[in-house]
């Protein structure tokens, strides 16, 4: 059986977290907001017309009720029939909601569920990590992850709790695009259930290196032709999907189906003990699914961005598209390994990285340090306030062979403890960040 992937409403069923070390938001969201505003403007007349019709129908019900109260001698059977018909007519008039494509980042899980009940397919786009704060319990005493887990897979959202009425949502689809600071994701990683319930496994991660200190003061703007093409193609894509009356199915052809199967076999081997993805099985177990989602997006973009038949994207998805998606997934895999290492890192490891970078830098005279003491390490960075702060990092570097303790020398002051001198391994000056303690 060929693999089938939902498009249309399910287009926004993926999640992505881009982690930046600068205060910079997702610039590509502007096009989404523009289309959203256009959809809302276009629907305004229809909404007003429906509201007016419903108000008129309800007014008719009120008038009949007033008539019944003022004229007790009227035929009650006939009057009840007229009121019932008027009420049914009013209930049949549906006022469509104002179209929405996006949610704000500062929103509760309960509100996400309610909005999905109305719109079913939404994207939460934010330059900050407010949504993660809500997930881990900003507005409650415990994390509420259910809606985010189920909306990623398109599972039915339903609650039978007696304490409150909750909407039922069929095939919800939620995209999350955020650019938080790495520390925000570290906090999310410590939240109960974030890892073992699979929340972290549902994101695609990008963790670019910081360019602070190396930024260009004046940068070349994006060429007008590229910006126009991006805006035009994104608008076409969003319009084509929002114009669909219901979700449609994109079918992979036989070659694409076989390509996905081979990818699954290749990834499966990497999940075994001592293999590259063994320690991120939760994320890697969903990797092929991520690739399939990206392949569908590429397929849609390829066909909708062209000037050919607007329905050309309904053709079978090809193996070449799957291969392109797999190349993109290689990027995300490398960054995910770095992100999960970041989540698992303890303060001593981060401090050790900072110390090693300091040791790698030459002194003003061009030479490298061959011996250091704890107070030298404290003076190397503002992150250390006292010797006790730096000692765990020094011990970790010693365990990994970058430092070796010399016999302590007398301080020369009675009653003071002897200072420990560390010899620096000569290879430090030629090592790279990849060689740092893990």
Tab-separated table of C-alpha atoms in Angstrom:
chain	number	residue	atom	x	y	z
A	1	UNK	CA	0.000	0.000	0.000
A	2	UNK	CA	1.339	3.427	-0.935
A	3	UNK	CA	1.894	5.848	1.887
A	4	UNK	CA	-0.689	8.598	2.171
A	5	UNK	CA	-0.046	11.914	3.867
A	6	UNK	CA	-2.700	14.476	4.634
A	7	UNK	CA	-2.308	17.935	3.164
A	8	UNK	CA	-4.545	20.968	3.289
A	9	UNK	CA	-5.689	21.486	6.867
A	10	UNK	CA	-2.978	19.117	8.078
A	11	UNK	CA	-0.278	21.225	6.442
A	12	UNK	CA	0.477	22.862	9.791
A	13	UNK	CA	0.834	19.617	11.701
A	14	UNK	CA	4.568	19.849	12.356
A	15	UNK	CA	6.528	21.566	15.092
A	16	UNK	CA	9.805	23.409	14.859
A	17	UNK	CA	11.970	25.130	17.441
A	18	UNK	CA	14.756	27.339	16.221
A	19	UNK	CA	17.065	28.218	19.054
A	20	UNK	CA	18.919	31.490	18.650
A	21	UNK	CA	21.434	33.103	20.941
A	22	UNK	CA	20.272	36.560	19.926
A	23	UNK	CA	17.091	38.508	20.409
A	24	UNK	CA	15.789	37.710	16.955
A	25	UNK	CA	12.391	36.404	15.910
A	26	UNK	CA	11.169	34.299	12.995
A	27	UNK	CA	11.187	36.854	10.175
A	28	UNK	CA	9.301	34.591	7.777
A	29	UNK	CA	6.172	34.874	9.965
A	30	UNK	CA	5.360	38.305	8.480
A	31	UNK	CA	3.976	36.702	5.326
A	32	UNK	CA	1.707	34.442	7.369
A	33	UNK	CA	0.347	37.398	9.327
A	34	UNK	CA	-0.288	39.294	6.091
A	35	UNK	CA	-2.337	36.465	4.584
A	36	UNK	CA	-4.204	36.078	7.878
A	37	UNK	CA	-5.131	39.773	7.820
A	38	UNK	CA	-6.278	39.491	4.201
A	39	UNK	CA	-8.458	36.478	5.007
A	40	UNK	CA	-10.023	38.324	7.938
A	41	UNK	CA	-10.720	41.396	5.793
A	42	UNK	CA	-12.247	39.241	3.069
A	43	UNK	CA	-14.538	37.442	5.509
A	44	UNK	CA	-15.757	40.554	7.279
A	45	UNK	CA	-18.766	41.156	5.003
A	46	UNK	CA	-19.917	37.536	5.227
A	47	UNK	CA	-19.598	37.568	9.022
A	48	UNK	CA	-21.575	40.805	9.349
A	49	UNK	CA	-24.294	39.481	7.043
A	50	UNK	CA	-24.598	36.267	9.085
A	51	UNK	CA	-24.634	38.212	12.380
A	52	UNK	CA	-27.371	40.473	11.029
A	53	UNK	CA	-29.461	37.536	9.851
A	54	UNK	CA	-29.103	35.784	13.199
A	55	UNK	CA	-29.939	38.938	15.143
A	56	UNK	CA	-33.056	39.400	12.995
A	57	UNK	CA	-34.117	35.805	13.580
A	58	UNK	CA	-33.606	36.138	17.330
A	59	UNK	CA	-35.524	39.412	17.281
A	60	UNK	CA	-38.402	37.579	15.616
A	61	UNK	CA	-38.341	35.027	18.447
A	62	UNK	CA	-38.375	37.799	21.034
A	63	UNK	CA	-41.286	39.491	19.256
A	64	UNK	CA	-43.320	36.281	19.230
A	65	UNK	CA	-42.572	35.705	22.914
A	66	UNK	CA	-43.662	39.261	23.718
A	67	UNK	CA	-46.824	38.698	21.728
A	68	UNK	CA	-47.583	35.556	23.730
A	69	UNK	CA	-47.120	37.400	27.034
A	70	UNK	CA	-49.343	40.313	26.035
A	71	UNK	CA	-52.137	38.266	24.452
A	72	UNK	CA	-53.013	35.279	26.682
A	73	UNK	CA	-56.172	34.635	24.647
A	74	UNK	CA	-54.315	33.757	21.427
A	75	UNK	CA	-54.229	30.198	20.115
A	76	UNK	CA	-51.365	28.766	22.207
A	77	UNK	CA	-50.762	25.798	19.948
A	78	UNK	CA	-50.334	27.979	16.885
A	79	UNK	CA	-48.136	30.468	18.772
A	80	UNK	CA	-45.853	27.750	20.165
A	81	UNK	CA	-45.464	26.355	16.655
A	82	UNK	CA	-44.509	29.783	15.319
A	83	UNK	CA	-41.984	30.408	18.133
A	84	UNK	CA	-40.465	26.948	17.713
A	85	UNK	CA	-40.038	27.493	13.967
A	86	UNK	CA	-38.448	30.890	14.577
A	87	UNK	CA	-36.012	29.463	17.123
A	88	UNK	CA	-35.009	26.634	14.811
A	89	UNK	CA	-34.428	29.125	12.023
A	90	UNK	CA	-32.211	31.233	14.299
A	91	UNK	CA	-30.186	28.185	15.372
A	92	UNK	CA	-29.629	27.169	11.752
A	93	UNK	CA	-27.917	30.470	11.011
A	94	UNK	CA	-24.220	30.001	11.703
A	95	UNK	CA	-21.953	32.995	12.123
A	96	UNK	CA	-18.548	31.959	10.767
A	97	UNK	CA	-15.564	32.804	12.961
A	98	UNK	CA	-13.052	35.353	11.825
A	99	UNK	CA	-10.335	33.373	10.023
A	100	UNK	CA	-7.195	32.686	12.021
A	101	UNK	CA	-3.925	31.067	11.065
A	102	UNK	CA	-1.892	31.886	14.163
A	103	UNK	CA	-1.875	31.960	17.946
A	104	UNK	CA	0.191	34.115	20.244
A	105	UNK	CA	2.974	32.563	22.278
A	106	UNK	CA	1.522	33.655	25.626
A	107	UNK	CA	-1.474	31.328	25.703
A	108	UNK	CA	-2.726	28.601	28.007
A	109	UNK	CA	-3.135	24.960	26.897
A	110	UNK	CA	-6.876	25.282	27.540
A	111	UNK	CA	-7.090	28.257	25.179
A	112	UNK	CA	-5.118	26.346	22.551
A	113	UNK	CA	-7.706	23.557	22.760
A	114	UNK	CA	-10.591	26.020	22.478
A	115	UNK	CA	-9.060	27.759	19.465
A	116	UNK	CA	-8.361	24.442	17.764
A	117	UNK	CA	-12.013	23.525	18.318
A	118	UNK	CA	-12.951	26.592	16.256
A	119	UNK	CA	-10.217	26.646	13.608
A	120	UNK	CA	-8.734	23.105	13.841
A	121	UNK	CA	-5.452	24.133	12.171
A	122	UNK	CA	-3.281	26.827	13.741
A	123	UNK	CA	0.318	27.932	14.149
A	124	UNK	CA	1.803	29.383	17.342
A	125	UNK	CA	4.615	31.671	16.199
A	126	UNK	CA	6.700	33.638	18.658
A	127	UNK	CA	10.199	35.132	18.935
A	128	UNK	CA	10.270	34.135	22.611
A	129	UNK	CA	9.650	30.998	24.663
A	130	UNK	CA	6.413	32.098	26.359
A	131	UNK	CA	4.557	29.070	25.037
A	132	UNK	CA	7.078	26.756	26.682
A	133	UNK	CA	6.484	28.543	29.984
A	134	UNK	CA	2.770	27.841	29.610
A	135	UNK	CA	3.458	24.194	28.847
A	136	UNK	CA	5.441	23.645	32.031
A	137	UNK	CA	2.844	25.281	34.262
A	138	UNK	CA	3.011	29.075	34.269
A	139	UNK	CA	-0.770	29.221	34.769
A	140	UNK	CA	-1.199	25.927	36.606
A	141	UNK	CA	0.515	23.809	39.215
A	142	UNK	CA	1.637	21.111	36.773
A	143	UNK	CA	2.524	20.776	33.085
A	144	UNK	CA	-0.390	20.336	30.681
A	145	UNK	CA	1.070	18.702	27.588
A	146	UNK	CA	-1.886	16.751	26.205
A	147	UNK	CA	-3.063	19.213	23.563
A	148	UNK	CA	0.461	19.703	22.212
A	149	UNK	CA	1.105	15.968	21.979
A	150	UNK	CA	-2.208	15.138	20.329
A	151	UNK	CA	-2.324	18.116	17.964
A	152	UNK	CA	1.042	17.095	16.519
A	153	UNK	CA	-0.285	13.667	15.539
A	154	UNK	CA	-3.768	14.819	14.556
A	155	UNK	CA	-5.384	12.734	17.289
A	156	UNK	CA	-8.927	13.522	18.409
A	157	UNK	CA	-9.017	15.962	21.318
A	158	UNK	CA	-11.753	15.045	23.755
A	159	UNK	CA	-12.325	15.428	27.490
A	160	UNK	CA	-15.008	13.858	29.670
A	161	UNK	CA	-14.070	15.730	32.828
A	162	UNK	CA	-17.095	16.709	34.908
A	163	UNK	CA	-15.523	19.857	36.318
A	164	UNK	CA	-15.619	21.756	33.042
A	165	UNK	CA	-16.989	21.496	29.533
A	166	UNK	CA	-14.230	20.922	27.004
A	167	UNK	CA	-14.632	20.977	23.205
A	168	UNK	CA	-14.028	17.946	21.012
A	169	UNK	CA	-11.655	18.468	18.084
A	170	UNK	CA	-11.302	16.035	15.202
A	171	UNK	CA	-7.914	15.897	13.464
A	172	UNK	CA	-6.377	18.969	15.117
A	173	UNK	CA	-3.157	20.336	13.630
A	174	UNK	CA	-0.795	22.639	15.487
A	175	UNK	CA	2.492	24.128	14.338
A	176	UNK	CA	4.869	25.717	16.828
A	177	UNK	CA	7.605	27.997	15.543
A	178	UNK	CA	9.629	29.734	18.251
A	179	UNK	CA	13.089	31.243	18.627
A	180	UNK	CA	13.826	31.035	22.364
A	181	UNK	CA	17.100	31.364	24.168
A	182	UNK	CA	18.798	27.990	24.803
A	183	UNK	CA	18.198	28.357	28.543
A	184	UNK	CA	14.438	28.246	27.905
A	185	UNK	CA	14.735	24.841	26.271
A	186	UNK	CA	16.930	23.625	29.106
A	187	UNK	CA	14.144	24.539	31.517
A	188	UNK	CA	11.586	22.777	29.317
A	189	UNK	CA	13.775	19.673	29.346
A	190	UNK	CA	13.509	19.475	33.134
A	191	UNK	CA	9.696	19.682	33.152
A	192	UNK	CA	7.931	16.466	34.228
A	193	UNK	CA	6.876	14.500	31.168
A	194	UNK	CA	8.595	16.693	28.575
A	195	UNK	CA	11.060	13.960	27.639
A	196	UNK	CA	9.365	10.692	28.591
A	197	UNK	CA	5.981	11.671	27.107
A	198	UNK	CA	7.589	12.644	23.800
A	199	UNK	CA	7.145	16.421	23.734
A	200	UNK	CA	10.810	17.135	22.981
A	201	UNK	CA	10.763	14.418	20.309
A	202	UNK	CA	8.168	16.337	18.293
A	203	UNK	CA	10.352	19.327	17.447
A	204	UNK	CA	12.882	20.011	14.724
A	205	UNK	CA	15.784	21.969	16.185
A	206	UNK	CA	18.245	24.513	14.871
A	207	UNK	CA	21.005	25.704	17.199
A	208	UNK	CA	23.269	28.088	15.267
A	209	UNK	CA	26.463	29.346	16.889
A	210	UNK	CA	26.388	32.791	18.401
A	211	UNK	CA	27.857	35.535	16.237
A	212	UNK	CA	27.913	38.092	19.037
A	213	UNK	CA	31.216	39.904	18.842
A	214	UNK	CA	31.531	39.130	15.122
A	215	UNK	CA	28.405	40.770	13.732
A	216	UNK	CA	28.646	43.156	10.812
A	217	UNK	CA	27.476	46.646	11.673
A	218	UNK	CA	26.076	47.162	8.194
A	219	UNK	CA	24.687	44.179	6.353
A	220	UNK	CA	23.390	43.839	2.813
A	221	UNK	CA	19.587	43.649	2.665
A	222	UNK	CA	17.841	40.673	1.132
A	223	UNK	CA	17.610	41.289	-2.640
A	224	UNK	CA	14.203	42.606	-3.675
A	225	UNK	CA	13.754	39.805	-6.202
A	226	UNK	CA	14.333	37.121	-3.556
A	227	UNK	CA	12.067	38.818	-1.014
A	228	UNK	CA	9.297	39.252	-3.593
A	229	UNK	CA	9.563	35.633	-4.754
A	230	UNK	CA	9.405	34.387	-1.160
A	231	UNK	CA	6.379	36.528	-0.338
A	232	UNK	CA	4.619	35.549	-3.569
A	233	UNK	CA	5.207	31.810	-3.156
A	234	UNK	CA	4.295	31.769	0.543
A	235	UNK	CA	1.071	33.622	-0.236
A	236	UNK	CA	0.218	31.148	-2.992
A	237	UNK	CA	0.881	28.214	-0.706
A	238	UNK	CA	-1.234	29.565	2.146
A	239	UNK	CA	-4.047	30.608	-0.173
A	240	UNK	CA	-4.137	27.216	-1.879
A	241	UNK	CA	-4.383	25.396	1.448
A	242	UNK	CA	-6.907	27.730	3.084
A	243	UNK	CA	-9.134	27.599	-0.007
A	244	UNK	CA	-9.610	23.850	0.438
A	245	UNK	CA	-13.024	22.976	1.790
A	246	UNK	CA	-11.628	19.864	3.505
A	247	UNK	CA	-8.283	18.089	3.937
A	248	UNK	CA	-6.967	16.190	0.938
A	249	UNK	CA	-4.513	13.327	0.646
A	250	UNK	CA	-1.093	13.504	-1.013
A	251	UNK	CA	-0.051	10.049	-2.206
A	252	UNK	CA	3.552	8.925	-2.594
A	253	UNK	CA	4.351	7.020	-5.754
A	254	UNK	CA	5.931	3.580	-5.574
A	255	UNK	CA	9.518	4.876	-5.783
A	256	UNK	CA	8.924	7.434	-3.021
A	257	UNK	CA	7.332	4.792	-0.839
A	258	UNK	CA	10.394	2.586	-1.296
A	259	UNK	CA	12.693	5.532	-0.492
A	260	UNK	CA	10.867	6.072	2.803
A	261	UNK	CA	11.173	2.371	3.610
A	262	UNK	CA	14.938	2.454	3.019
A	263	UNK	CA	15.237	5.515	5.238
A	264	UNK	CA	13.389	3.698	7.985
A	265	UNK	CA	15.769	0.745	7.713
A	266	UNK	CA	18.805	3.037	7.856
A	267	UNK	CA	17.564	5.005	10.847
A	268	UNK	CA	16.538	1.841	12.693
A	269	UNK	CA	20.128	0.607	12.749
A	270	UNK	CA	21.295	3.920	14.228
A	271	UNK	CA	19.001	3.405	17.218
A	272	UNK	CA	20.922	0.352	18.413
A	273	UNK	CA	23.267	0.574	21.430
A	274	UNK	CA	26.534	2.395	20.742
A	275	UNK	CA	25.115	3.850	17.520
A	276	UNK	CA	24.938	7.635	16.822
A	277	UNK	CA	21.259	8.065	17.692
A	278	UNK	CA	21.042	5.602	20.573
A	279	UNK	CA	20.800	8.297	23.254
A	280	UNK	CA	18.031	10.245	21.450
A	281	UNK	CA	15.786	7.323	20.531
A	282	UNK	CA	12.683	9.304	21.424
A	283	UNK	CA	13.462	11.941	18.778
A	284	UNK	CA	15.094	9.641	16.227
A	285	UNK	CA	12.153	7.253	16.430
A	286	UNK	CA	10.055	9.995	14.824
A	287	UNK	CA	12.728	11.071	12.336
A	288	UNK	CA	11.277	9.308	9.303
A	289	UNK	CA	7.901	10.822	10.102
A	290	UNK	CA	9.549	14.245	10.173
A	291	UNK	CA	11.138	13.525	6.799
A	292	UNK	CA	7.776	12.562	5.332
A	293	UNK	CA	6.219	15.802	6.576
A	294	UNK	CA	9.061	17.868	5.108
A	295	UNK	CA	8.740	15.965	1.832
A	296	UNK	CA	5.062	16.906	1.600
A	297	UNK	CA	5.892	20.567	2.239
A	298	UNK	CA	8.564	20.490	-0.483
A	299	UNK	CA	6.125	18.786	-2.854
A	300	UNK	CA	3.480	21.428	-2.229
A	301	UNK	CA	5.955	24.287	-2.545
A	302	UNK	CA	7.421	22.928	-5.804
A	303	UNK	CA	4.053	22.763	-7.512
A	304	UNK	CA	2.189	25.705	-6.016
A	305	UNK	CA	5.119	28.087	-6.530
A	306	UNK	CA	5.119	27.332	-10.259
A	307	UNK	CA	2.824	28.960	-12.780
A	308	UNK	CA	1.495	25.629	-13.980
A	309	UNK	CA	-1.858	24.042	-13.180
A	310	UNK	CA	-2.839	25.068	-9.646
A	311	UNK	CA	-3.862	21.473	-8.938
A	312	UNK	CA	-0.590	19.948	-10.142
A	313	UNK	CA	0.449	19.331	-6.525
A	314	UNK	CA	-2.204	16.623	-6.300
A	315	UNK	CA	0.084	14.370	-8.375
A	316	UNK	CA	2.089	11.655	-6.640
A	317	UNK	CA	5.018	12.691	-4.473
A	318	UNK	CA	8.297	11.502	-6.017
A	319	UNK	CA	11.372	9.783	-4.581
A	320	UNK	CA	13.608	12.772	-5.388
A	321	UNK	CA	11.498	14.894	-3.054
A	322	UNK	CA	11.936	12.354	-0.253
A	323	UNK	CA	15.709	12.440	-0.807
A	324	UNK	CA	15.743	16.226	-0.593
A	325	UNK	CA	13.767	16.049	2.641
A	326	UNK	CA	16.261	13.525	4.007
A	327	UNK	CA	19.111	15.973	3.318
A	328	UNK	CA	17.275	18.639	5.281
A	329	UNK	CA	16.725	16.108	8.059
A	330	UNK	CA	20.492	15.522	8.245
A	331	UNK	CA	20.845	19.174	9.237
A	332	UNK	CA	18.191	18.853	11.924
A	333	UNK	CA	19.710	15.614	13.204
A	334	UNK	CA	23.100	17.251	13.766
A	335	UNK	CA	21.504	20.167	15.577
A	336	UNK	CA	19.242	17.906	17.632
A	337	UNK	CA	22.279	16.033	18.934
A	338	UNK	CA	23.703	19.375	20.073
A	339	UNK	CA	20.388	20.464	21.615
A	340	UNK	CA	19.912	17.264	23.618
A	341	UNK	CA	23.495	17.545	24.846
A	342	UNK	CA	22.644	21.085	25.911
A	343	UNK	CA	19.542	19.922	27.759
A	344	UNK	CA	21.485	17.229	29.583
A	345	UNK	CA	24.453	19.460	30.393
A	346	UNK	CA	25.091	20.344	34.035
A	347	UNK	CA	26.623	23.620	35.240
A	348	UNK	CA	30.023	22.034	35.836
A	349	UNK	CA	30.232	20.927	32.206
A	350	UNK	CA	29.308	24.385	30.945
A	351	UNK	CA	31.858	25.978	33.279
A	352	UNK	CA	34.481	23.493	32.095
A	353	UNK	CA	33.763	24.463	28.483
A	354	UNK	CA	34.215	28.128	29.396
A	355	UNK	CA	37.526	27.428	31.168
A	356	UNK	CA	38.819	25.345	28.278
A	357	UNK	CA	38.024	28.137	25.829
A	358	UNK	CA	39.935	30.543	28.084
A	359	UNK	CA	42.932	28.209	28.161
A	360	UNK	CA	42.822	27.883	24.374
A	361	UNK	CA	43.199	31.631	23.922
A	362	UNK	CA	46.813	32.906	23.969
A	363	UNK	CA	47.954	35.525	26.429
A	364	UNK	CA	48.840	39.052	25.329
A	365	UNK	CA	52.425	37.991	24.611
A	366	UNK	CA	51.224	35.215	22.307
A	367	UNK	CA	52.115	32.339	24.620
A	368	UNK	CA	49.695	29.919	26.255
A	369	UNK	CA	49.246	29.231	29.940
A	370	UNK	CA	51.180	26.245	31.269
A	371	UNK	CA	50.162	26.511	34.938
A	372	UNK	CA	47.082	27.984	36.595
A	373	UNK	CA	45.577	28.239	40.043
A	374	UNK	CA	41.957	28.373	41.061
A	375	UNK	CA	42.005	32.132	41.584
A	376	UNK	CA	43.344	32.534	38.008
A	377	UNK	CA	40.292	30.635	36.761
A	378	UNK	CA	38.009	32.830	38.852
A	379	UNK	CA	39.559	35.915	37.304
A	380	UNK	CA	39.065	34.504	33.796
A	381	UNK	CA	35.309	35.069	33.692
A	382	UNK	CA	32.568	36.962	35.481
A	383	UNK	CA	30.629	33.697	35.745
A	384	UNK	CA	32.829	32.775	38.727
A	385	UNK	CA	32.521	34.785	41.930
A	386	UNK	CA	34.750	32.731	44.213
A	387	UNK	CA	37.077	29.718	44.204
A	388	UNK	CA	34.304	27.362	45.314
A	389	UNK	CA	32.388	28.224	42.129
A	390	UNK	CA	35.193	27.125	39.830
A	391	UNK	CA	36.403	23.990	41.619
A	392	UNK	CA	33.861	21.541	40.039
A	393	UNK	CA	34.904	22.676	36.563
A	394	UNK	CA	38.595	22.331	37.416
A	395	UNK	CA	38.027	18.810	38.719
A	396	UNK	CA	36.120	17.901	35.541
A	397	UNK	CA	38.944	19.193	33.338
A	398	UNK	CA	41.363	17.203	35.466
A	399	UNK	CA	39.304	14.042	35.022
A	400	UNK	CA	39.417	14.497	31.248
A	401	UNK	CA	43.161	15.034	31.230
A	402	UNK	CA	43.298	18.711	30.356
A	403	UNK	CA	44.744	19.625	33.757
A	404	UNK	CA	46.973	17.832	36.234
A	405	UNK	CA	47.419	18.770	39.874
A	406	UNK	CA	50.924	19.700	40.981
A	407	UNK	CA	51.980	19.252	44.552
A	408	UNK	CA	50.483	22.189	46.509
A	409	UNK	CA	52.914	24.900	47.497
A	410	UNK	CA	53.007	26.680	50.828
A	411	UNK	CA	51.085	29.925	50.837
A	412	UNK	CA	53.662	31.668	53.023
A	413	UNK	CA	50.952	32.753	55.427
A	414	UNK	CA	50.368	30.907	58.658
A	415	UNK	CA	46.933	29.360	58.973
A	416	UNK	CA	46.062	29.762	55.277
A	417	UNK	CA	45.457	26.638	53.160
A	418	UNK	CA	47.980	25.819	50.508
A	419	UNK	CA	47.037	26.821	46.958
A	420	UNK	CA	46.705	24.089	44.329
A	421	UNK	CA	48.579	24.551	41.065
A	422	UNK	CA	47.293	22.884	37.881
A	423	UNK	CA	49.537	22.046	34.970
A	424	UNK	CA	47.857	22.600	31.590
A	425	UNK	CA	48.159	19.847	28.998
A	426	UNK	CA	50.135	21.127	25.958
A	427	UNK	CA	47.402	19.884	23.594
A	428	UNK	CA	44.979	22.491	24.947
A	429	UNK	CA	46.447	25.154	22.668
A	430	UNK	CA	45.671	23.051	19.589
A	431	UNK	CA	42.375	21.516	20.689
A	432	UNK	CA	38.906	22.492	19.431
A	433	UNK	CA	35.526	22.927	21.082
A	434	UNK	CA	34.636	19.391	19.983
A	435	UNK	CA	37.336	18.046	22.281
A	436	UNK	CA	35.809	19.639	25.368
A	437	UNK	CA	34.391	17.569	28.222
A	438	UNK	CA	31.113	15.820	27.439
